[in-house]
Short mmCIF file of C-alpha atoms and ligand atoms in Angstrom, two decimals:
data_model
loop_
_atom_site.label_atom_id
_atom_site.label_comp_id
_atom_site.label_asym_id
_atom_site.label_seq_id
_atom_site.Cartn_x
_atom_site.Cartn_y
_atom_site.Cartn_z
CA MET A 1304 17.61 15.36 11.72
CA LYS A 1305 16.80 11.85 12.49
CA LYS A 1306 14.68 10.65 9.60
CA LYS A 1307 11.23 9.39 10.54
CA VAL A 1308 10.51 5.49 10.06
CA ALA A 1309 7.25 4.47 8.23
CA ILE A 1310 5.83 0.59 7.78
CA ILE A 1311 3.07 0.34 5.06
CA TRP A 1312 1.09 -2.97 4.69
CA GLY A 1313 -0.91 -3.33 1.79
CA LEU A 1314 2.87 -1.91 0.15
CA THR A 1315 2.10 -4.30 -3.30
CA GLY A 1316 -1.33 -2.38 -3.76
CA GLN A 1317 -2.30 0.82 -5.70
CA ASP A 1318 -2.29 3.04 -2.49
CA GLY A 1319 0.69 1.59 -1.09
CA SER A 1320 2.74 1.82 -4.22
CA TYR A 1321 1.42 5.96 -4.26
CA LEU A 1322 2.46 6.28 -0.72
CA ALA A 1323 6.04 4.35 -0.79
CA GLU A 1324 7.03 7.28 -3.32
CA LEU A 1325 5.34 10.40 -1.14
CA LEU A 1326 7.26 8.95 2.02
CA LEU A 1327 10.44 8.58 0.14
CA GLN A 1328 9.66 11.86 -1.32
CA LYS A 1329 9.96 13.33 2.05
CA LYS A 1330 12.83 11.73 2.99
CA TYR A 1331 11.25 8.98 5.24
CA ILE A 1332 13.12 5.31 5.91
CA VAL A 1333 10.00 2.89 4.47
CA HIS A 1334 9.56 -0.61 5.57
CA GLY A 1335 6.57 -2.28 3.09
CA VAL A 1336 5.12 -5.31 3.48
CA LYS A 1337 4.18 -8.09 0.73
CA ARG A 1338 3.19 -11.43 0.58
CA ARG A 1339 4.39 -14.16 -0.81
CA SER A 1340 2.89 -15.06 -4.40
CA SER A 1341 3.56 -18.44 -7.05
CA LEU A 1342 3.94 -15.20 -9.26
CA ILE A 1343 5.60 -11.76 -8.91
CA ASN A 1344 3.82 -9.34 -7.53
CA THR A 1345 5.52 -5.93 -7.42
CA SER A 1346 5.00 -4.70 -10.69
CA ARG A 1347 3.12 -1.60 -9.09
CA ILE A 1348 6.29 -0.66 -7.05
CA ASP A 1349 9.39 -2.35 -9.00
CA HIS A 1350 10.05 1.58 -10.44
CA ILE A 1351 10.99 2.67 -7.31
CA TYR A 1352 14.12 0.16 -7.28
CA GLN A 1353 14.91 0.58 -11.05
CA ASN A 1354 15.41 4.50 -10.32
CA PRO A 1355 18.55 5.13 -11.29
CA GLN A 1356 18.68 7.65 -8.22
CA SER A 1357 17.60 4.71 -6.37
CA LYS A 1358 16.42 5.46 -2.61
CA ILE A 1359 16.62 1.74 -1.99
CA ARG A 1360 18.96 2.29 1.38
CA ASN A 1361 15.46 3.89 2.76
CA PHE A 1362 13.55 1.13 1.23
CA PHE A 1363 12.99 -2.39 1.88
CA ILE A 1364 10.46 -4.85 1.62
CA HIS A 1365 9.51 -7.50 3.65
CA TYR A 1366 7.17 -10.96 3.51
CA GLY A 1367 4.88 -10.61 5.44
CA ASP A 1368 1.15 -11.32 6.26
CA LEU A 1369 -1.89 -10.02 7.94
CA SER A 1370 -3.25 -13.66 9.60
CA ASP A 1371 0.08 -14.07 11.34
CA TYR A 1372 0.01 -12.17 14.52
CA GLY A 1373 3.44 -13.23 14.97
CA ASN A 1374 5.03 -11.64 11.65
CA ILE A 1375 3.35 -8.44 12.30
CA PHE A 1376 5.16 -7.68 16.31
CA LYS A 1377 8.34 -9.09 14.71
CA LEU A 1378 8.31 -6.40 11.89
CA ILE A 1379 6.98 -3.47 14.34
CA SER A 1380 9.34 -4.69 16.90
CA ASP A 1381 12.02 -4.65 14.38
CA THR A 1382 11.34 -1.58 13.01
CA LYS A 1383 10.35 0.61 15.66
CA PRO A 1384 8.27 2.75 13.22
CA ASP A 1385 7.29 6.32 13.87
CA GLU A 1386 4.31 5.89 11.71
CA VAL A 1387 2.53 2.56 10.79
CA TYR A 1388 0.10 2.39 7.53
CA ASN A 1389 -2.55 -0.36 7.13
CA LEU A 1390 -3.67 -0.33 3.65
CA ALA A 1391 -3.88 -3.88 3.15
CA ALA A 1392 -7.03 -5.88 2.94
CA GLN A 1393 -9.28 -8.19 1.10
CA SER A 1394 -10.00 -5.04 -0.92
CA HIS A 1395 -12.86 -6.05 -3.44
CA VAL A 1396 -16.06 -6.05 -2.46
CA ASP A 1397 -17.80 -8.91 -4.64
CA VAL A 1398 -15.41 -11.21 -3.63
CA SER A 1399 -16.30 -10.53 -0.11
CA PHE A 1400 -19.31 -12.15 -0.90
CA GLN A 1401 -17.79 -15.52 -1.82
CA LYS A 1402 -14.61 -15.03 0.71
CA PRO A 1403 -16.13 -13.74 3.49
CA GLU A 1404 -14.29 -15.47 6.19
CA TYR A 1405 -11.26 -15.19 4.53
CA THR A 1406 -12.33 -11.38 4.37
CA ALA A 1407 -13.51 -10.86 7.75
CA ASP A 1408 -9.83 -12.21 9.21
CA ILE A 1409 -7.78 -10.11 6.99
CA ASN A 1410 -9.68 -7.01 6.95
CA ALA A 1411 -11.28 -6.55 10.56
CA LEU A 1412 -8.74 -9.36 12.66
CA GLY A 1413 -5.74 -7.81 10.71
CA THR A 1414 -6.31 -4.70 11.81
CA LEU A 1415 -6.75 -5.77 15.63
CA ARG A 1416 -3.25 -8.13 15.24
CA ILE A 1417 -1.29 -4.24 14.38
CA LEU A 1418 -3.32 -2.28 16.90
CA GLU A 1419 -2.71 -5.29 20.03
CA ALA A 1420 1.33 -5.73 18.57
CA ILE A 1421 1.87 -1.40 18.70
CA LYS A 1422 0.05 -1.49 22.22
CA ASN A 1423 2.02 -4.84 23.17
CA LEU A 1424 5.49 -3.48 22.40
CA ASN A 1425 4.43 -0.30 24.52
CA LEU A 1426 4.95 1.72 21.35
CA ALA A 1427 1.33 3.57 22.27
CA ASN A 1428 3.16 6.58 22.78
CA LYS A 1429 5.54 6.40 19.32
CA THR A 1430 3.64 5.12 16.75
CA LYS A 1431 1.26 6.77 15.06
CA PHE A 1432 -1.39 4.30 13.02
CA TYR A 1433 -3.47 4.96 10.03
CA GLN A 1434 -6.70 2.98 9.09
CA ALA A 1435 -7.91 2.52 5.61
CA SER A 1436 -11.76 2.91 6.34
CA THR A 1437 -14.12 3.36 3.58
CA SER A 1438 -17.12 4.96 2.04
CA GLU A 1439 -18.44 1.09 2.17
CA LEU A 1440 -19.69 1.74 5.31
CA TYR A 1441 -21.75 4.13 4.62
CA GLY A 1442 -23.72 1.21 2.52
CA LEU A 1443 -27.71 1.58 2.58
CA VAL A 1444 -26.72 5.60 2.88
CA LYS A 1445 -28.99 7.39 5.49
CA GLU A 1446 -27.83 11.07 4.15
CA LYS A 1447 -27.55 11.77 0.49
CA LYS A 1448 -24.04 13.10 1.24
CA GLN A 1449 -21.91 11.43 3.82
CA SER A 1450 -19.83 12.81 6.60
CA GLU A 1451 -17.66 12.06 9.77
CA ASN A 1452 -21.90 12.04 11.54
CA THR A 1453 -23.33 10.02 9.38
CA PRO A 1454 -24.95 6.77 10.27
CA PHE A 1455 -22.87 3.85 8.91
CA TYR A 1456 -25.52 0.88 7.65
CA PRO A 1457 -22.55 -1.84 5.55
CA ARG A 1458 -23.82 -3.67 2.92
CA SER A 1459 -21.15 -6.85 2.24
CA PRO A 1460 -19.21 -9.08 4.16
CA TYR A 1461 -15.95 -6.08 3.12
CA GLY A 1462 -18.44 -3.24 4.31
CA VAL A 1463 -18.64 -4.96 7.44
CA SER A 1464 -15.49 -6.43 8.19
CA LYS A 1465 -13.91 -2.28 7.59
CA LEU A 1466 -16.90 -1.90 10.25
CA PHE A 1467 -14.89 -3.62 12.77
CA SER A 1468 -11.47 -2.11 11.95
CA TYR A 1469 -13.17 1.39 12.18
CA TRP A 1470 -14.64 1.03 15.67
CA ILE A 1471 -11.51 -1.60 16.53
CA THR A 1472 -9.21 1.61 16.16
CA VAL A 1473 -11.48 4.48 17.39
CA ASN A 1474 -11.39 1.89 20.59
CA TYR A 1475 -7.62 1.51 20.47
CA ARG A 1476 -7.38 5.40 20.47
CA GLU A 1477 -9.84 6.30 23.58
CA ALA A 1478 -8.36 2.95 25.22
CA TYR A 1479 -5.12 3.41 25.20
CA ASN A 1480 -4.35 6.77 23.97
CA LEU A 1481 -2.90 5.58 21.07
CA PHE A 1482 -2.43 8.53 17.65
CA ALA A 1483 -4.90 6.19 15.79
CA CYS A 1484 -6.97 7.64 12.74
CA ASN A 1485 -9.92 6.12 10.21
CA GLY A 1486 -9.48 7.84 6.55
CA ILE A 1487 -13.22 7.02 5.59
CA LEU A 1488 -12.03 7.16 1.60
CA PHE A 1489 -14.40 7.41 -0.95
CA ASN A 1490 -13.29 5.26 -4.46
CA HIS A 1491 -10.24 6.36 -5.76
CA GLU A 1492 -8.75 5.22 -8.75
CA SER A 1493 -5.70 5.54 -11.39
CA PRO A 1494 -4.00 3.45 -13.83
CA ARG A 1495 -2.67 1.35 -10.99
CA ARG A 1496 -6.04 0.25 -10.37
CA GLY A 1497 -6.88 -3.59 -9.81
CA GLU A 1498 -8.43 -4.50 -13.13
CA THR A 1499 -11.48 -5.99 -11.53
CA PHE A 1500 -12.86 -2.44 -10.08
CA VAL A 1501 -14.96 -0.67 -12.50
CA THR A 1502 -13.49 1.89 -13.83
CA ARG A 1503 -10.40 0.61 -14.70
CA LYS A 1504 -12.32 -2.66 -16.54
CA ILE A 1505 -13.72 -0.02 -18.16
CA THR A 1506 -10.77 1.88 -19.26
CA ARG A 1507 -8.81 -1.36 -20.17
CA GLY A 1508 -12.32 -3.18 -21.90
CA LEU A 1509 -12.50 0.45 -24.16
CA SER A 1510 -8.98 0.16 -24.98
CA ASP A 1511 -8.95 -3.15 -25.94
CA ILE A 1512 -12.13 -2.70 -27.67
CA ILE A 1513 -10.71 -0.09 -30.03
CA VAL A 1514 -7.69 -2.16 -30.77
CA GLY A 1515 -9.47 -4.94 -31.54
CA ASN A 1516 -8.45 -7.47 -28.90
CA ILE A 1517 -12.07 -8.00 -27.78
CA ASN A 1518 -15.75 -7.12 -29.23
CA CYS A 1519 -17.57 -6.05 -26.39
CA LEU A 1520 -17.36 -5.40 -22.75
CA TYR A 1521 -19.89 -6.96 -20.03
CA MET A 1522 -21.07 -5.02 -17.35
CA GLY A 1523 -23.13 -5.03 -14.16
CA ASN A 1524 -25.39 -2.35 -12.44
CA LEU A 1525 -24.64 0.62 -14.84
CA SER A 1526 -26.86 3.02 -12.69
CA ALA A 1527 -24.69 2.51 -9.27
CA LYS A 1528 -23.07 6.12 -8.77
CA ARG A 1529 -19.68 6.69 -7.00
CA ASP A 1530 -17.80 9.66 -5.98
CA TRP A 1531 -14.17 8.82 -7.36
CA GLY A 1532 -11.01 10.71 -6.82
CA HIS A 1533 -7.68 10.24 -7.99
CA ALA A 1534 -5.31 7.79 -5.55
CA LYS A 1535 -1.93 10.15 -6.01
CA ASP A 1536 -4.58 12.95 -4.36
CA TYR A 1537 -5.84 10.24 -1.56
CA VAL A 1538 -2.50 9.05 -0.11
CA ARG A 1539 -1.26 12.73 -0.15
CA MET A 1540 -4.53 12.74 2.60
CA GLN A 1541 -3.14 9.57 4.68
CA TRP A 1542 0.09 10.73 5.82
CA LEU A 1543 -1.22 14.42 6.12
CA MET A 1544 -3.75 12.65 9.11
CA LEU A 1545 -0.82 11.34 10.34
CA GLN A 1546 0.97 14.72 10.92
CA GLN A 1547 -1.94 16.52 12.89
CA LYS A 1548 -1.81 17.84 16.73
CA LYS A 1549 -4.67 15.61 17.59
CA ALA A 1550 -5.76 12.66 15.84
CA LYS A 1551 -9.37 12.12 14.31
CA ASP A 1552 -11.30 10.61 11.57
CA TYR A 1553 -11.54 12.17 8.13
CA VAL A 1554 -13.95 11.86 5.14
CA ILE A 1555 -11.85 12.10 1.64
CA ALA A 1556 -14.07 12.80 -1.22
CA THR A 1557 -14.19 14.86 -3.93
CA GLY A 1558 -18.34 15.75 -3.31
CA ARG A 1559 -19.38 14.66 -7.12
CA GLN A 1560 -20.93 11.76 -8.00
CA TYR A 1561 -21.63 9.92 -11.70
CA SER A 1562 -22.71 6.96 -12.56
CA ILE A 1563 -21.07 3.60 -14.32
CA ARG A 1564 -22.74 5.26 -17.32
CA ASP A 1565 -21.53 8.57 -17.23
CA PHE A 1566 -18.11 6.80 -16.38
CA ILE A 1567 -18.62 4.85 -19.61
CA VAL A 1568 -19.45 7.82 -21.84
CA LYS A 1569 -16.94 9.97 -20.53
CA CYS A 1570 -14.30 7.12 -21.54
CA CYS A 1571 -15.49 6.93 -24.92
CA LYS A 1572 -15.57 11.15 -25.63
CA HIS A 1573 -11.79 10.81 -24.58
CA LEU A 1574 -11.36 8.26 -26.91
CA GLY A 1575 -13.76 10.25 -29.93
CA ILE A 1576 -16.76 8.00 -29.76
CA GLN A 1577 -20.56 9.10 -29.12
CA ILE A 1578 -21.98 6.14 -27.39
CA THR A 1579 -25.63 5.81 -26.75
CA PHE A 1580 -27.47 3.22 -24.47
CA ASN A 1581 -30.59 1.79 -25.31
CA GLY A 1582 -32.89 -0.78 -23.26
CA SER A 1583 -33.34 -1.94 -19.79
CA GLY A 1584 -32.11 -3.79 -17.37
CA LEU A 1585 -30.30 -7.29 -18.71
CA LYS A 1586 -31.36 -5.68 -22.14
CA GLU A 1587 -29.34 -2.21 -22.46
CA VAL A 1588 -26.34 -2.16 -24.99
CA GLY A 1589 -24.10 0.59 -25.36
CA ILE A 1590 -24.03 1.29 -29.09
CA VAL A 1591 -21.93 3.26 -31.32
CA ASN A 1592 -23.41 6.26 -32.63
CA ASN A 1593 -20.26 7.91 -34.01
CA ILE A 1594 -16.93 8.07 -34.14
CA LYS A 1595 -14.62 11.21 -34.50
CA ASN A 1596 -12.54 10.56 -37.86
CA ASN A 1597 -13.90 7.73 -38.42
CA LYS A 1598 -10.08 6.65 -36.81
CA TYR A 1599 -10.44 2.58 -35.08
CA PRO A 1600 -10.69 0.68 -38.19
CA HIS A 1601 -12.07 -2.21 -35.86
CA LEU A 1602 -15.18 0.19 -34.69
CA LYS A 1603 -18.11 1.48 -36.91
CA SER A 1604 -21.32 3.06 -35.83
CA GLY A 1605 -24.40 0.68 -34.70
CA ASP A 1606 -22.07 -1.65 -32.85
CA ILE A 1607 -22.62 -2.81 -29.51
CA ILE A 1608 -19.81 -2.68 -27.31
CA ILE A 1609 -21.24 -2.77 -23.96
CA ARG A 1610 -24.03 -5.31 -22.48
CA VAL A 1611 -24.75 -6.56 -18.84
CA ASP A 1612 -24.39 -9.59 -17.40
CA LYS A 1613 -26.39 -10.77 -14.02
CA LYS A 1614 -22.90 -12.01 -12.89
CA TYR A 1615 -21.94 -8.87 -11.90
CA PHE A 1616 -24.86 -8.14 -9.53
CA ARG A 1617 -23.94 -8.02 -6.32
CA PRO A 1618 -26.00 -10.25 -3.82
CA SER A 1619 -26.66 -6.43 -2.06
CA GLU A 1620 -25.71 -3.68 -3.85
CA VAL A 1621 -24.68 0.43 -2.81
CA GLU A 1622 -26.59 1.99 -4.96
CA THR A 1623 -24.78 5.77 -4.59
CA LEU A 1624 -22.19 7.23 -2.97
CA LEU A 1625 -21.37 10.74 -2.27
CA GLY A 1626 -18.96 12.13 0.35
CA ASP A 1627 -19.05 15.57 1.96
CA PRO A 1628 -15.27 16.39 2.81
CA SER A 1629 -15.61 19.69 4.15
CA LEU A 1630 -14.05 18.62 7.76
CA ALA A 1631 -10.62 17.84 5.59
CA LYS A 1632 -10.95 20.88 3.30
CA LYS A 1633 -10.98 22.76 6.59
CA LYS A 1634 -9.07 21.33 9.08
CA LEU A 1635 -6.26 19.56 6.49
CA LYS A 1636 -6.49 22.01 4.09
CA TRP A 1637 -7.83 18.95 0.96
CA SER A 1638 -8.15 20.27 -2.30
CA PRO A 1639 -7.58 17.46 -4.91
CA LYS A 1640 -5.43 18.11 -8.25
CA TYR A 1641 -7.24 15.99 -9.93
CA ASN A 1642 -10.90 16.14 -11.53
CA ILE A 1643 -12.80 13.49 -13.07
CA ASN A 1644 -12.03 14.15 -16.78
CA ASP A 1645 -8.26 14.18 -15.34
CA LEU A 1646 -8.31 10.63 -14.24
CA VAL A 1647 -10.36 9.88 -17.39
CA GLU A 1648 -7.70 11.02 -19.45
CA GLU A 1649 -4.93 9.49 -17.29
CA MET A 1650 -6.07 6.09 -17.12
CA MET A 1651 -7.55 5.70 -20.87
CA ASN A 1652 -3.89 7.00 -22.51
CA SER A 1653 -2.07 4.41 -19.79
CA ASP A 1654 -4.75 1.92 -20.38
CA LEU A 1655 -4.09 2.35 -24.41
CA LYS A 1656 -0.91 1.51 -24.64
CA ALA A 1657 -1.10 -1.54 -22.60
CA ALA A 1658 -4.17 -2.86 -25.16
CA GLU A 1659 -1.88 -1.67 -28.11
CA ARG A 1660 1.47 -3.41 -26.55
CA ASP A 1661 -1.26 -6.68 -25.76
CA LYS A 1662 -2.32 -6.91 -29.18
CA PHE A 1663 1.53 -6.47 -30.51
CA ILE A 1664 2.24 -9.04 -28.77
CA LYS A 1665 -0.44 -11.36 -29.49
CA ASP A 1666 0.02 -10.58 -33.57
CA ASN A 1667 3.91 -11.01 -33.63
CA PHE A 1668 4.22 -14.00 -31.08
P1 NAP B 846 -5.39 -3.24 -3.68
O1 NAP B 846 -4.67 -2.57 -4.79
O2 NAP B 846 -6.42 -3.56 -3.08
O3 NAP B 846 -4.04 -3.07 -2.58
C1 NAP B 846 -4.92 -4.06 -1.05
C2 NAP B 846 -2.95 -4.73 -0.86
O4 NAP B 846 -3.46 -5.44 0.56
C3 NAP B 846 -2.09 -5.62 -1.71
O5 NAP B 846 -1.03 -5.08 -1.19
C4 NAP B 846 -2.35 -6.97 -1.56
O6 NAP B 846 -1.32 -7.45 -1.29
C5 NAP B 846 -1.92 -6.66 0.79
N1 NAP B 846 -2.83 -7.66 1.27
C6 NAP B 846 -4.08 -8.61 0.56
N2 NAP B 846 -4.32 -9.58 1.60
C7 NAP B 846 -3.23 -9.37 2.38
C8 NAP B 846 -2.54 -9.96 3.37
N3 NAP B 846 -3.82 -11.40 3.80
N4 NAP B 846 -2.21 -9.76 4.00
C9 NAP B 846 -1.11 -8.71 3.38
N5 NAP B 846 -1.43 -8.21 2.98
C10 NAP B 846 -2.42 -8.43 1.64
O7 NAP B 846 -6.56 -1.72 -2.72
P2 NAP B 846 -6.09 -0.52 -2.73
O8 NAP B 846 -7.05 0.22 -4.00
O9 NAP B 846 -4.92 0.42 -2.59
O10 NAP B 846 -6.43 0.61 -1.18
C11 NAP B 846 -5.76 0.31 -0.07
C12 NAP B 846 -6.52 -0.01 1.33
O11 NAP B 846 -7.50 1.42 1.44
C13 NAP B 846 -7.52 -1.23 1.35
O12 NAP B 846 -7.29 -1.54 2.76
C14 NAP B 846 -8.78 -0.85 0.91
O13 NAP B 846 -9.73 -1.94 1.25
C15 NAP B 846 -9.01 0.47 1.66
N6 NAP B 846 -10.07 1.11 0.26
C16 NAP B 846 -9.59 1.58 -0.99
C17 NAP B 846 -10.45 1.98 -1.38
C18 NAP B 846 -10.44 2.55 -3.43
O14 NAP B 846 -11.32 3.01 -3.78
N7 NAP B 846 -9.51 2.06 -3.53
C19 NAP B 846 -11.61 3.58 -1.01
C20 NAP B 846 -11.59 2.77 0.84
C21 NAP B 846 -10.88 2.30 1.21
P3 NAP B 846 -0.87 -8.22 -3.39
O15 NAP B 846 -0.84 -7.37 -3.85
O16 NAP B 846 0.39 -9.60 -2.79
O17 NAP B 846 -2.61 -8.57 -3.80
O1 F7E B 847 -17.84 -0.88 -8.69
C1 F7E B 847 -20.39 -1.18 -10.16
C2 F7E B 847 -20.85 -1.87 -8.74
O2 F7E B 847 -15.44 -3.14 -8.13
C3 F7E B 847 -18.20 -0.03 -8.09
C4 F7E B 847 -13.02 -0.40 -3.69
O3 F7E B 847 -11.36 0.25 -3.17
O4 F7E B 847 -14.48 1.08 -3.37
C5 F7E B 847 -14.03 0.03 -3.82
O5 F7E B 847 -15.33 -0.72 -3.71
C6 F7E B 847 -19.58 0.44 -8.87
C7 F7E B 847 -20.51 -1.17 -7.74
O6 F7E B 847 -15.72 -0.55 -6.81
C8 F7E B 847 -19.47 -3.83 -12.76
O7 F7E B 847 -22.24 -2.90 -8.43
C9 F7E B 847 -20.62 -2.28 -12.43
O8 F7E B 847 -21.59 -0.24 -7.58
O9 F7E B 847 -15.87 -0.64 -8.96
P1 F7E B 847 -16.03 -1.25 -8.22
P2 F7E B 847 -16.94 -0.75 -5.19
O10 F7E B 847 -17.59 -2.05 -4.89
O11 F7E B 847 -16.75 0.94 -5.26
C10 F7E B 847 -14.64 1.48 -2.02
C11 F7E B 847 -14.75 2.38 -1.49
C12 F7E B 847 -13.82 0.43 -1.12
O12 F7E B 847 -13.52 0.55 -0.08
C13 F7E B 847 -13.38 -1.09 -1.74
O13 F7E B 847 -12.17 -1.10 -1.61
O14 F7E B 847 -19.28 -0.39 -10.12
N1 F7E B 847 -20.46 -2.07 -11.28
N2 F7E B 847 -20.49 -3.18 -13.40
C14 F7E B 847 -19.57 -2.88 -11.63
N3 F7E B 847 -18.04 -3.15 -10.54
C15 F7E B 847 -17.19 -3.96 -11.04
N4 F7E B 847 -15.96 -4.33 -9.95
N5 F7E B 847 -17.13 -4.94 -12.29
C16 F7E B 847 -18.64 -4.21 -12.63
O15 F7E B 847 -18.12 -5.35 -14.13
#
């Protein structure tokens, strides 16, 4: 049987790396696009090459950038993919306030450039397209639980850029009969999450505190609430959406939400630390209450390990996001394998190792 060909923009990111693994397991030929950078940026996908049963013959990496239509056109023309996954983006909401034009160019026009290339190459009958849409579209939420029918109200240049890419995907589906889907994904995390997103900042920061690399973690809005899932569960849904008979947009979420404070408490509990929060606003602190078996020599009861710094506040905040994945549950048989405690455990264990490695290097070299 002829192998399916897929191309992934955003290969080197969190989701791109998990999706490449999944598609290779499914015997696809996988082409991935990476940006040129002054330092090597393939740490999330290096293990695919290093695997002794190397899948290298099915795995090809190309240089590219979503700002470059000629490059996109040539990659699609050369590979004639069955499936295109657009996971590339300037994906940091806070950074989007500082780089609004770049965010719009890559996230909004970048999506348009891929769709135009598929259309101009007359591949609309062959190539299926997945767009990485986001719960940030709901922003200032209009319903307590957000579904495919909830009105959008983005709250950042990132959210607005993704609103364009959402609608242009719908438009190319309707105008050119392209099989094009939006996955409206709520926050999803993993040990491969970028270190400046809140969950990873917490798991890495707490690990650094307990091994003695740092004393305190400075955070932004501790009251914001998110619906967090595991990236591995979510990339499976990206693939599934393209295996359906009809192209459709789906919300992917767990249907449960926690505050940033809750997430910190869960991570501390995993470490055997009881933490309490005192004060409010910029004066709020997280204090160590009790440590099981006194197992961390660098920490003692009464230590302040969380403080608030206003530099992490956003000009306009998304206070709450909670997804309603009923449609995906029904049509795609959605059932995530990981819950929040599994996620905390996997991320904490991975970051503890990383923090210990860093400490060893600092102490010995
Ligand atoms: P990520 O880790 O930040 O990865 C983004 C990827 O896009 C990286 O490979 C990055 O390359 C690449 N990229 C950035 N600018 C580019 C450009 N100009 N041209 C080509 N590639 C570029 O993001 P993620 O968490 O995997 O998320 C994947 C997608 O889903 C993104 O579109 C994000 O906006 C969206 N999304 C994410 C979530 C979530 O919770 N994770 C939820 C909803 C939607 P470098 O490695 O070189 O930086
Ligand atoms: O922030 C609050 C912050 O940066 C979550 C992206 O993948 O998911 C992600 O966007 C919340 C916000 O993710 C800190 O204010 C508090 O309310 O982890 P985050 P995000 O903004 O939700 C969506 C679905 C995407 O599509 C995006 O691509 O946490 N928060 N203190 C903090 N956030 C950060 N980053 N750092 C803090 O110190």
